[in-house]
């Protein structure tokens, strides 16, 4: 009779433990992959990445009259957007591509440009047209739900628009400001050099040579040509309230197209070319933008109530706890 080797029975405990470990690895893998891809939160299995947050911050800055969102605020908005999209899909309230195209066209015209011009503006800011389409599709589709549920009137009183425009015009930030255009010419000197005093004297002589050759701001480079190690800066625009009062006084007294200096500076000898002065008026929103803003304020009241209910049943997993806002119910 042939004896067979005894095979130990498989331990149920060890088998169950091994199975549990494998399951945990399978579950953990997407989470680990998500973190590696910069995922900041997952909402009902929908990831929101750091790139998404950056795009929303930039987009809001451009479309929201320069409003600057924090990363926490942008993430919360994107979380709400995921919930909005799920709800519009569930209720079959999503807009068509043609309706989104029409909304983009209205947005471009309201901003005084074309769709191509708007796309170019977004591209310069590092924003994809897809980000704009997604935002418009999400908000406009969800607004359809709000209108149907709360019987919202999709119109704004013209008197309210006039009142808002008048208030904006009186805003100190919208008042005309004086802007000085200046250009620096620097002759560097190492002040810790043993011959610093002699070098400064030599640099003063070279500065006088530049003054003699200087005609206007446009020929600053030519006036400084032939001088060793001279730095001619680009024309910069400085608001009057950002300049030191004494410098502003000297510029006004000297007048445009003149060269001020030479002066001692930390880096050496400095000359300031006064290129000109002009007044600019900040560009405020137009009537269509005001109408859209006032209408959005109406929607916001009802949207906050609706979103609060959606968040109660949503699965929201913050991958970065530092970006989680305190939610008061």
Coordinates of C-alpha atoms in Angstrom, one line a residue:
X1 CA 0.0 0.0 0.0
X2 CA 1.5 3.3 -1.1
X3 CA 1.6 6.0 1.5
X4 CA 0.6 9.5 0.4
X5 CA 2.0 12.6 2.0
X6 CA -0.4 14.3 4.3
X7 CA -1.5 17.7 3.1
X8 CA -2.4 20.1 5.9
X9 CA -6.0 21.2 5.8
X10 CA -6.5 24.8 4.7
X11 CA -7.2 26.9 7.8
X12 CA -10.5 28.8 7.5
X13 CA -9.1 31.6 9.6
X14 CA -6.0 32.1 7.5
X15 CA -7.9 31.7 4.3
X16 CA -10.5 34.3 5.4
X17 CA -7.6 36.7 6.4
X18 CA -5.9 36.3 3.1
X19 CA -9.1 37.0 1.2
X20 CA -9.8 40.1 3.3
X21 CA -6.3 41.4 2.6
X22 CA -6.8 40.9 -1.2
X23 CA -10.1 42.7 -1.0
X24 CA -8.6 45.6 0.9
X25 CA -5.8 45.8 -1.7
X26 CA -8.4 45.9 -4.5
X27 CA -10.4 48.6 -2.8
X28 CA -7.3 50.6 -1.8
X29 CA -5.8 50.5 -5.3
X30 CA -8.2 53.1 -6.8
X31 CA -7.7 55.3 -3.8
X32 CA -3.9 55.1 -4.1
X33 CA -4.2 55.7 -7.9
X34 CA -6.5 58.7 -7.2
X35 CA -4.0 60.3 -4.8
X36 CA -1.2 59.8 -7.3
X37 CA -3.3 61.6 -10.0
X38 CA -4.0 64.6 -7.7
X39 CA -7.5 63.7 -6.8
X40 CA -8.7 66.0 -4.0
X41 CA -12.2 64.5 -3.4
X42 CA -14.4 61.8 -4.7
X43 CA -18.2 62.4 -4.9
X44 CA -20.3 59.4 -5.5
X45 CA -17.4 57.7 -7.3
X46 CA -16.7 60.9 -9.3
X47 CA -13.1 62.2 -8.8
X48 CA -12.3 65.9 -8.6
X49 CA -8.7 66.7 -9.3
X50 CA -6.3 69.5 -8.4
X51 CA -6.3 70.4 -12.1
X52 CA -10.1 70.8 -12.0
X53 CA -9.8 73.1 -9.0
X54 CA -7.1 75.2 -10.7
X55 CA -9.3 75.6 -13.8
X56 CA -12.3 76.7 -11.8
X57 CA -10.3 79.3 -9.9
X58 CA -9.0 80.8 -13.1
X59 CA -12.4 80.6 -14.8
X60 CA -14.2 82.4 -11.9
X61 CA -11.5 85.1 -11.9
X62 CA -12.2 85.9 -15.6
X63 CA -15.9 85.5 -15.6
X64 CA -16.5 86.8 -12.1
X65 CA -15.0 90.3 -12.5
X66 CA -11.7 89.3 -11.0
X67 CA -13.2 87.4 -8.0
X68 CA -10.5 85.1 -6.4
X69 CA -11.7 81.8 -5.1
X70 CA -9.7 79.9 -2.5
X71 CA -8.9 76.3 -3.2
X72 CA -11.4 75.2 -0.5
X73 CA -14.1 77.3 -2.0
X74 CA -13.4 76.1 -5.5
X75 CA -13.4 72.4 -4.4
X76 CA -16.8 72.9 -2.6
X77 CA -18.3 74.4 -5.8
X78 CA -17.0 71.5 -7.9
X79 CA -18.4 69.0 -5.3
X80 CA -21.8 70.7 -5.7
X81 CA -21.4 70.6 -9.5
X82 CA -21.1 66.8 -9.4
X83 CA -24.3 66.6 -7.4
X84 CA -26.0 69.0 -9.8
X85 CA -25.0 66.9 -12.8
X86 CA -26.2 63.7 -11.2
X87 CA -29.6 65.3 -10.4
X88 CA -30.1 66.8 -13.9
X89 CA -29.2 63.4 -15.4
X90 CA -31.7 61.7 -13.1
X91 CA -34.5 64.2 -13.9
X92 CA -33.5 64.3 -17.6
X93 CA -33.1 68.1 -17.5
X94 CA -29.7 68.4 -19.2
X95 CA -29.3 71.0 -21.9
X96 CA -28.4 70.0 -25.5
X97 CA -25.1 70.9 -27.1
X98 CA -26.9 73.5 -29.2
X99 CA -28.3 75.2 -26.1
X100 CA -24.9 75.3 -24.5
X101 CA -23.4 76.8 -27.8
X102 CA -26.1 79.5 -27.7
X103 CA -25.3 80.3 -24.1
X104 CA -21.6 80.6 -24.9
X105 CA -22.4 82.9 -27.8
X106 CA -24.6 85.1 -25.5
X107 CA -21.7 85.2 -22.9
X108 CA -19.2 86.2 -25.5
X109 CA -21.4 89.0 -26.9
X110 CA -22.2 90.2 -23.4
X111 CA -18.4 90.5 -22.9
X112 CA -18.0 92.5 -26.1
X113 CA -16.3 89.8 -28.1
X114 CA -16.9 86.7 -30.2
X115 CA -16.8 83.0 -29.3
X116 CA -13.4 82.8 -30.9
X117 CA -12.3 85.8 -29.0
X118 CA -13.6 84.4 -25.7
X119 CA -11.8 81.1 -26.4
X120 CA -8.5 83.0 -27.1
X121 CA -8.9 84.9 -23.8
X122 CA -9.4 81.7 -21.9
X123 CA -6.5 80.0 -23.6
X124 CA -4.2 82.9 -22.6
X125 CA -5.2 82.3 -19.0
X126 CA -4.6 78.6 -19.3
X127 CA -8.3 77.6 -19.3
X128 CA -9.8 75.1 -21.6
X129 CA -13.1 75.8 -23.4
X130 CA -14.2 72.4 -22.0
X131 CA -14.1 73.9 -18.5
X132 CA -16.4 76.7 -19.6
X133 CA -18.8 74.4 -21.4
X134 CA -19.0 72.1 -18.4
X135 CA -19.7 75.0 -16.0
X136 CA -22.5 76.4 -18.2
X137 CA -24.0 73.0 -18.9
X138 CA -24.1 72.2 -15.2
X139 CA -25.5 75.5 -13.9
X140 CA -28.0 76.1 -16.7
X141 CA -29.3 72.6 -16.6
X142 CA -29.7 72.7 -12.8
X143 CA -31.5 76.1 -13.1
X144 CA -34.2 74.3 -15.1
X145 CA -34.8 72.1 -12.2
X146 CA -35.0 75.1 -9.8
X147 CA -37.4 77.0 -12.1
X148 CA -39.7 74.0 -12.3
X149 CA -39.5 73.1 -8.6
X150 CA -39.7 76.6 -7.1
X151 CA -41.6 78.4 -9.9
X152 CA -38.8 81.0 -10.3
X153 CA -39.3 83.8 -12.8
X154 CA -36.4 83.9 -15.2
X155 CA -36.5 87.7 -15.5
X156 CA -35.0 90.6 -13.7
X157 CA -36.6 94.0 -13.0
X158 CA -34.9 96.7 -15.1
X159 CA -35.1 99.1 -12.2
X160 CA -33.0 96.7 -10.1
X161 CA -30.5 96.6 -13.0
X162 CA -30.3 100.4 -13.1
X163 CA -29.9 100.6 -9.3
X164 CA -27.0 98.1 -9.3
X165 CA -25.3 99.8 -12.2
X166 CA -25.5 103.1 -10.4
X167 CA -24.0 101.6 -7.2
X168 CA -21.1 100.1 -9.2
X169 CA -20.3 103.4 -10.8
X170 CA -20.1 105.0 -7.3
X171 CA -17.7 102.3 -6.1
X172 CA -14.3 103.9 -5.3
X173 CA -12.6 100.9 -7.0
X174 CA -14.3 101.8 -10.3
X175 CA -13.1 105.5 -10.3
X176 CA -10.6 106.7 -12.9
X177 CA -6.9 106.4 -11.7
X178 CA -3.7 108.1 -12.9
X179 CA -1.1 105.7 -14.2
X180 CA 2.6 106.6 -14.6
X181 CA 4.7 104.9 -17.2
X182 CA 8.3 104.7 -16.1
X183 CA 11.5 103.0 -17.1
X184 CA 14.6 102.3 -15.0
X185 CA 18.2 102.6 -16.2
X186 CA 20.5 101.0 -13.7
X187 CA 24.3 101.1 -13.6
X188 CA 25.2 98.4 -11.0
X189 CA 28.0 98.8 -8.4
X190 CA 29.2 96.3 -5.9
X191 CA 29.1 98.3 -2.8
X192 CA 31.4 95.9 -0.9
X193 CA 34.1 96.3 -3.5
X194 CA 37.3 97.8 -2.2
X195 CA 37.1 100.5 -5.0
X196 CA 33.3 101.2 -4.5
X197 CA 33.8 104.9 -4.1
X198 CA 35.9 105.2 -7.3
X199 CA 33.4 103.0 -9.1
X200 CA 30.5 105.1 -8.0
X201 CA 32.2 108.3 -9.3
X202 CA 32.9 106.5 -12.6
X203 CA 29.2 105.4 -12.8
X204 CA 28.0 109.0 -12.2
X205 CA 30.1 110.1 -15.2
X206 CA 28.5 107.3 -17.3
X207 CA 25.1 108.3 -16.1
X208 CA 25.7 111.9 -17.3
X209 CA 26.7 110.5 -20.6
X210 CA 23.4 108.7 -20.9
X211 CA 21.6 111.9 -20.0
X212 CA 23.3 113.7 -22.8
X213 CA 22.3 111.0 -25.3
X214 CA 18.7 110.6 -24.0
X215 CA 15.9 112.0 -26.0
X216 CA 12.8 110.1 -24.9
X217 CA 11.7 106.9 -23.4
X218 CA 11.8 105.0 -26.8
X219 CA 15.6 105.7 -27.2
X220 CA 16.7 104.7 -23.7
X221 CA 18.4 101.6 -25.0
X222 CA 20.3 103.7 -27.6
X223 CA 21.2 106.3 -25.1
X224 CA 22.8 103.7 -22.8
X225 CA 24.6 101.8 -25.6
X226 CA 28.3 101.6 -25.3
X227 CA 28.1 101.7 -21.5
X228 CA 29.5 98.6 -19.7
X229 CA 27.1 96.5 -17.7
X230 CA 24.0 98.8 -17.9
X231 CA 20.5 97.5 -17.4
X232 CA 17.6 99.2 -19.2
X233 CA 14.3 98.0 -17.9
X234 CA 11.0 97.6 -19.7
X235 CA 8.3 100.2 -19.5
X236 CA 6.2 99.6 -16.4
X237 CA 2.8 101.1 -15.5
X238 CA 2.4 102.2 -11.9
X239 CA -0.8 103.5 -10.3
X240 CA -0.4 106.9 -8.7
X241 CA -1.3 105.6 -5.3
X242 CA 1.3 102.9 -5.5
X243 CA 4.2 105.4 -6.0
X244 CA 6.0 107.1 -3.1
X245 CA 4.6 110.6 -2.8
X246 CA 8.0 112.2 -3.3
X247 CA 8.6 110.3 -6.5
X248 CA 5.2 111.2 -7.8
X249 CA 5.9 114.9 -7.0
X250 CA 9.2 114.8 -8.8
X251 CA 7.6 113.1 -11.8
X252 CA 4.9 115.7 -12.1
X253 CA 7.4 118.5 -11.7
X254 CA 9.8 117.1 -14.3
X255 CA 7.2 116.2 -16.9
X256 CA 7.0 113.3 -19.5
X257 CA 9.9 112.4 -21.8
X258 CA 12.5 113.5 -19.3
X259 CA 15.2 111.6 -17.4
X260 CA 15.3 111.8 -13.6
X261 CA 18.5 111.3 -11.7
X262 CA 21.2 110.1 -11.3
X263 CA 20.4 108.8 -7.9
X264 CA 22.1 106.4 -5.5
X265 CA 20.3 103.1 -5.1
X266 CA 21.1 99.8 -3.3
X267 CA 22.3 98.2 -6.5
X268 CA 24.3 101.2 -7.8
X269 CA 23.4 104.4 -9.8
X270 CA 19.8 104.7 -11.0
X271 CA 18.1 106.9 -13.6
X272 CA 14.3 107.0 -14.1
X273 CA 12.9 107.6 -17.6
X274 CA 9.4 109.2 -17.3
X275 CA 7.6 108.0 -20.4
X276 CA 4.2 109.5 -19.8
X277 CA 1.1 109.7 -17.6
X278 CA -2.4 108.7 -18.5
X279 CA -5.8 108.2 -16.9
X280 CA -7.6 104.8 -17.1
X281 CA -11.1 103.9 -16.0
X282 CA -11.7 100.3 -14.8
X283 CA -14.0 98.4 -17.1
X284 CA -17.3 97.6 -15.2
X285 CA -20.0 95.1 -16.1
X286 CA -22.5 95.8 -18.7
X287 CA -26.3 95.5 -18.4
X288 CA -26.5 91.9 -19.5
X289 CA -23.8 90.9 -17.0
X290 CA -25.7 92.7 -14.3
X291 CA -28.9 91.0 -15.3
X292 CA -27.2 87.6 -15.2
X293 CA -25.7 88.4 -11.8
X294 CA -29.0 89.5 -10.2
X295 CA -30.7 86.4 -11.6
X296 CA -28.0 84.2 -10.3
X297 CA -28.6 85.7 -6.8
X298 CA -32.2 84.6 -7.0
X299 CA -31.2 81.1 -8.1
X300 CA -28.6 80.9 -5.3
X301 CA -31.2 81.1 -2.6
X302 CA -33.1 78.1 -3.9
X303 CA -30.0 76.3 -5.0
X304 CA -28.5 76.4 -1.5
X305 CA -31.6 74.7 -0.1
X306 CA -31.6 72.0 -2.9
X307 CA -27.9 71.3 -2.6
X308 CA -28.1 70.9 1.1
X309 CA -30.6 68.1 0.7
X310 CA -28.4 66.4 -2.0
X311 CA -25.3 66.6 0.2
X312 CA -27.1 64.8 3.1
X313 CA -27.3 61.6 1.0
X314 CA -24.1 62.0 -1.0
X315 CA -20.9 60.0 -0.4
X316 CA -18.2 62.7 -0.3
X317 CA -14.7 61.5 0.4
X318 CA -12.1 64.3 0.9
X319 CA -8.6 63.0 0.0
X320 CA -7.1 66.2 1.5
X321 CA -8.7 67.0 4.8
X322 CA -7.1 70.4 4.8
X323 CA -9.3 71.5 1.9
X324 CA -12.6 70.5 3.7
X325 CA -14.8 73.5 4.6
X326 CA -16.8 73.5 7.8
X327 CA -20.4 72.7 6.7
X328 CA -23.1 74.1 8.9
X329 CA -26.4 72.5 8.4

